Amino acid sequence: MADLVNNFIVLEEDTQSGRYLTFNLGKEFFGIEIKYVTEIINMMPITSVPGLPNYIKGIINLRGRIIPVMDIRLRFNMNVLEYNDRTCIIVALIDNTDIGFIVDSVSEVLTIPESDIVDPPEMNKSSNKFIKGIGKVGEDIKLLLDYHSLLSCDDAEIFTNLAGG
């Protein structure tokens, strides 16, 4: 029986391997590993919490779960845009903490083979710190995010505390 369970877990991981949820911020398209995504929700009221960095918008109550929310656009120092009906929150489980990421819109789930992923160029370490790879999809590219680098050590502690952990 244990072998069946272990085989199922390996099979489940294999089906998620190389799969990315793609979303956009302005005209740029990004991808995040689907294995971290727990759900995608429409924008909802966010309760701000004083004293946080500007890109941590606050917390939401999602069916009784308190989830801290980060605006990725602000985290990347991009222009502020007013939220609209396409704006949504990607809820992801990072290091056992649910975190919401605000994006302009979600596109699709893509399988990007490892052979179609290249390292980001060595231009400026600080500008590439959030990107773990560049996925080639036909004539397009998707910037593949490193979720862990989105959170500084201080952010990780803030998110854990906000989530009640």
mmCIF file of C-alpha atoms in Angstrom:
data_model
loop_
_atom_site.group_PDB
_atom_site.id
_atom_site.type_symbol
_atom_site.label_atom_id
_atom_site.label_comp_id
_atom_site.label_asym_id
_atom_site.label_seq_id
_atom_site.Cartn_x
_atom_site.Cartn_y
_atom_site.Cartn_z
ATOM 1 C CA MET A 1 0.000 0.000 0.000
ATOM 2 C CA ALA A 2 2.818 2.402 0.875
ATOM 3 C CA ASP A 3 4.334 1.786 -2.570
ATOM 4 C CA LEU A 4 1.038 2.779 -4.196
ATOM 5 C CA VAL A 5 0.914 6.012 -2.219
ATOM 6 C CA ASN A 6 4.564 6.815 -2.992
ATOM 7 C CA ASN A 7 4.025 6.068 -6.690
ATOM 8 C CA PHE A 8 0.949 8.334 -6.720
ATOM 9 C CA ILE A 9 2.891 11.188 -5.114
ATOM 10 C CA VAL A 10 5.697 10.831 -7.670
ATOM 11 C CA LEU A 11 3.136 10.663 -10.512
ATOM 12 C CA GLU A 12 1.357 13.788 -9.214
ATOM 13 C CA GLU A 13 4.664 15.683 -9.042
ATOM 14 C CA ASP A 14 5.502 14.521 -12.581
ATOM 15 C CA THR A 15 2.204 15.858 -13.952
ATOM 16 C CA GLN A 16 2.968 19.295 -12.477
ATOM 17 C CA SER A 17 6.603 19.336 -13.556
ATOM 18 C CA GLY A 18 7.278 21.959 -16.207
ATOM 19 C CA ARG A 19 3.783 23.475 -15.900
ATOM 20 C CA TYR A 20 3.448 27.209 -15.313
ATOM 21 C CA LEU A 21 0.531 29.513 -14.657
ATOM 22 C CA THR A 22 1.145 32.526 -16.873
ATOM 23 C CA PHE A 23 -0.001 36.036 -16.058
ATOM 24 C CA ASN A 24 0.762 39.523 -17.199
ATOM 25 C CA LEU A 25 1.877 42.793 -15.701
ATOM 26 C CA GLY A 26 1.369 45.368 -18.414
ATOM 27 C CA LYS A 27 2.783 43.960 -21.634
ATOM 28 C CA GLU A 28 5.174 41.539 -19.923
ATOM 29 C CA PHE A 29 4.227 37.894 -19.398
ATOM 30 C CA PHE A 30 5.420 35.898 -16.420
ATOM 31 C CA GLY A 31 5.072 32.318 -15.314
ATOM 32 C CA ILE A 32 4.977 30.661 -11.922
ATOM 33 C CA GLU A 33 5.226 26.966 -11.205
ATOM 34 C CA ILE A 34 1.713 25.587 -10.972
ATOM 35 C CA LYS A 35 2.688 23.343 -8.054
ATOM 36 C CA TYR A 36 2.682 26.399 -5.758
ATOM 37 C CA VAL A 37 -0.704 27.762 -6.888
ATOM 38 C CA THR A 38 -3.692 26.813 -4.748
ATOM 39 C CA GLU A 39 -6.299 29.059 -6.367
ATOM 40 C CA ILE A 40 -6.990 32.190 -8.381
ATOM 41 C CA ILE A 41 -9.573 34.637 -7.064
ATOM 42 C CA ASN A 42 -11.110 37.894 -8.206
ATOM 43 C CA MET A 43 -9.917 41.063 -6.551
ATOM 44 C CA MET A 44 -11.549 41.566 -3.175
ATOM 45 C CA PRO A 45 -11.331 44.122 -0.377
ATOM 46 C CA ILE A 46 -7.895 44.196 1.226
ATOM 47 C CA THR A 47 -7.447 45.337 4.809
ATOM 48 C CA SER A 48 -4.286 47.422 5.026
ATOM 49 C CA VAL A 49 -1.926 46.878 7.928
ATOM 50 C CA PRO A 50 0.153 49.885 9.064
ATOM 51 C CA GLY A 51 3.927 49.790 8.895
ATOM 52 C CA LEU A 52 4.328 47.355 6.008
ATOM 53 C CA PRO A 53 6.358 47.906 2.825
ATOM 54 C CA ASN A 54 4.215 49.540 0.097
ATOM 55 C CA TYR A 55 4.118 46.373 -2.028
ATOM 56 C CA ILE A 56 2.513 44.366 0.800
ATOM 57 C CA LYS A 57 -1.041 45.622 0.410
ATOM 58 C CA GLY A 58 -2.438 43.998 3.553
ATOM 59 C CA ILE A 59 -4.581 40.956 4.285
ATOM 60 C CA ILE A 60 -7.740 39.323 2.981
ATOM 61 C CA ASN A 61 -10.194 36.973 4.644
ATOM 62 C CA LEU A 62 -10.656 34.091 2.214
ATOM 63 C CA ARG A 63 -13.305 31.730 3.571
ATOM 64 C CA GLY A 64 -12.006 32.192 7.108
ATOM 65 C CA ARG A 65 -8.305 32.063 6.201
ATOM 66 C CA ILE A 66 -6.270 35.229 6.708
ATOM 67 C CA ILE A 67 -3.981 35.647 3.695
ATOM 68 C CA PRO A 68 -1.342 38.366 3.294
ATOM 69 C CA VAL A 69 -1.334 39.987 -0.161
ATOM 70 C CA MET A 70 1.570 41.379 -2.221
ATOM 71 C CA ASP A 71 1.185 43.527 -5.335
ATOM 72 C CA ILE A 72 3.828 42.100 -7.693
ATOM 73 C CA ARG A 73 3.672 45.242 -9.834
ATOM 74 C CA LEU A 74 4.828 47.316 -6.835
ATOM 75 C CA ARG A 75 7.395 44.683 -5.839
ATOM 76 C CA PHE A 76 8.952 45.089 -9.301
ATOM 77 C CA ASN A 77 8.872 48.918 -9.013
ATOM 78 C CA MET A 78 6.501 49.151 -11.984
ATOM 79 C CA ASN A 79 3.976 51.943 -12.525
ATOM 80 C CA VAL A 80 0.937 51.775 -10.277
ATOM 81 C CA LEU A 81 -2.271 50.867 -12.100
ATOM 82 C CA GLU A 82 -5.786 51.057 -10.783
ATOM 83 C CA TYR A 83 -7.244 47.606 -10.193
ATOM 84 C CA ASN A 84 -9.960 46.588 -12.658
ATOM 85 C CA ASP A 85 -12.221 43.626 -13.420
ATOM 86 C CA ARG A 86 -9.270 41.641 -14.884
ATOM 87 C CA THR A 87 -7.045 42.169 -11.842
ATOM 88 C CA CYS A 88 -6.874 39.039 -9.730
ATOM 89 C CA ILE A 89 -5.067 37.430 -6.844
ATOM 90 C CA ILE A 90 -3.041 34.257 -7.288
ATOM 91 C CA VAL A 91 -3.005 32.403 -3.971
ATOM 92 C CA ALA A 92 0.120 30.296 -3.572
ATOM 93 C CA LEU A 93 1.464 28.112 -0.801
ATOM 94 C CA ILE A 94 5.052 29.201 -0.165
ATOM 95 C CA ASP A 95 6.966 27.594 2.704
ATOM 96 C CA ASN A 96 3.688 26.466 4.327
ATOM 97 C CA THR A 97 2.191 29.975 4.232
ATOM 98 C CA ASP A 98 -0.652 31.035 1.929
ATOM 99 C CA ILE A 99 0.284 34.262 0.141
ATOM 100 C CA GLY A 100 -1.770 36.254 -2.350
ATOM 101 C CA PHE A 101 -0.075 37.866 -5.343
ATOM 102 C CA ILE A 102 -1.941 40.632 -7.196
ATOM 103 C CA VAL A 103 -1.464 40.495 -10.979
ATOM 104 C CA ASP A 104 -3.003 42.426 -13.885
ATOM 105 C CA SER A 105 -4.592 39.280 -15.339
ATOM 106 C CA VAL A 106 -4.068 35.533 -15.590
ATOM 107 C CA SER A 107 -3.461 34.049 -19.016
ATOM 108 C CA GLU A 108 -3.174 30.234 -19.135
ATOM 109 C CA VAL A 109 -1.366 27.166 -17.870
ATOM 110 C CA LEU A 110 1.511 26.166 -20.135
ATOM 111 C CA THR A 111 3.881 23.242 -20.193
ATOM 112 C CA ILE A 112 7.379 24.536 -20.849
ATOM 113 C CA PRO A 113 9.939 21.758 -21.332
ATOM 114 C CA GLU A 114 13.213 22.175 -19.444
ATOM 115 C CA SER A 115 14.976 22.305 -22.832
ATOM 116 C CA ASP A 116 13.034 25.517 -23.647
ATOM 117 C CA ILE A 117 14.103 27.309 -20.462
ATOM 118 C CA VAL A 118 17.293 29.360 -20.388
ATOM 119 C CA ASP A 119 19.001 31.281 -17.603
ATOM 120 C CA PRO A 120 18.318 35.019 -17.445
ATOM 121 C CA PRO A 121 21.090 37.175 -18.933
ATOM 122 C CA GLU A 122 23.817 38.388 -16.583
ATOM 123 C CA MET A 123 23.024 42.095 -16.980
ATOM 124 C CA ASN A 124 22.257 43.306 -13.519
ATOM 125 C CA LYS A 125 21.925 40.901 -10.606
ATOM 126 C CA SER A 126 19.379 43.060 -8.800
ATOM 127 C CA SER A 127 17.085 43.248 -11.832
ATOM 128 C CA ASN A 128 17.213 39.483 -12.354
ATOM 129 C CA LYS A 129 16.865 38.432 -8.740
ATOM 130 C CA PHE A 130 13.171 37.554 -9.156
ATOM 131 C CA ILE A 131 13.627 35.645 -12.430
ATOM 132 C CA LYS A 132 14.820 32.042 -12.318
ATOM 133 C CA GLY A 133 14.556 31.394 -16.031
ATOM 134 C CA ILE A 134 13.213 32.497 -19.386
ATOM 135 C CA GLY A 135 10.752 30.148 -21.041
ATOM 136 C CA LYS A 136 10.619 30.089 -24.826
ATOM 137 C CA VAL A 137 7.049 29.487 -26.036
ATOM 138 C CA GLY A 138 6.878 29.640 -29.820
ATOM 139 C CA GLU A 139 7.958 33.173 -30.743
ATOM 140 C CA ASP A 140 7.111 34.490 -27.260
ATOM 141 C CA ILE A 141 8.974 34.433 -23.977
ATOM 142 C CA LYS A 142 7.711 34.073 -20.432
ATOM 143 C CA LEU A 143 9.768 35.320 -17.505
ATOM 144 C CA LEU A 144 9.673 32.497 -14.957
ATOM 145 C CA LEU A 145 9.547 33.765 -11.397
ATOM 146 C CA ASP A 146 11.421 32.469 -8.418
ATOM 147 C CA TYR A 147 8.703 32.787 -5.793
ATOM 148 C CA HIS A 148 11.128 32.475 -2.928
ATOM 149 C CA SER A 149 13.164 35.474 -4.095
ATOM 150 C CA LEU A 150 10.000 37.615 -4.187
ATOM 151 C CA LEU A 151 10.059 37.411 -0.420
ATOM 152 C CA SER A 152 12.966 38.960 1.418
ATOM 153 C CA CYS A 153 13.793 37.412 4.794
ATOM 154 C CA ASP A 154 11.846 40.240 6.438
ATOM 155 C CA ASP A 155 8.880 39.702 4.079
ATOM 156 C CA ALA A 156 8.749 35.985 4.862
ATOM 157 C CA GLU A 157 8.535 36.778 8.575
ATOM 158 C CA ILE A 158 5.886 39.462 7.956
ATOM 159 C CA PHE A 159 3.766 37.073 5.865
ATOM 160 C CA THR A 160 4.025 34.304 8.438
ATOM 161 C CA ASN A 161 2.981 36.703 11.218
ATOM 162 C CA LEU A 162 0.113 38.190 9.172
ATOM 163 C CA ALA A 163 -1.181 34.711 8.345
ATOM 164 C CA GLY A 164 -1.230 33.881 12.045
ATOM 165 C CA GLY A 165 1.656 31.399 11.833
#
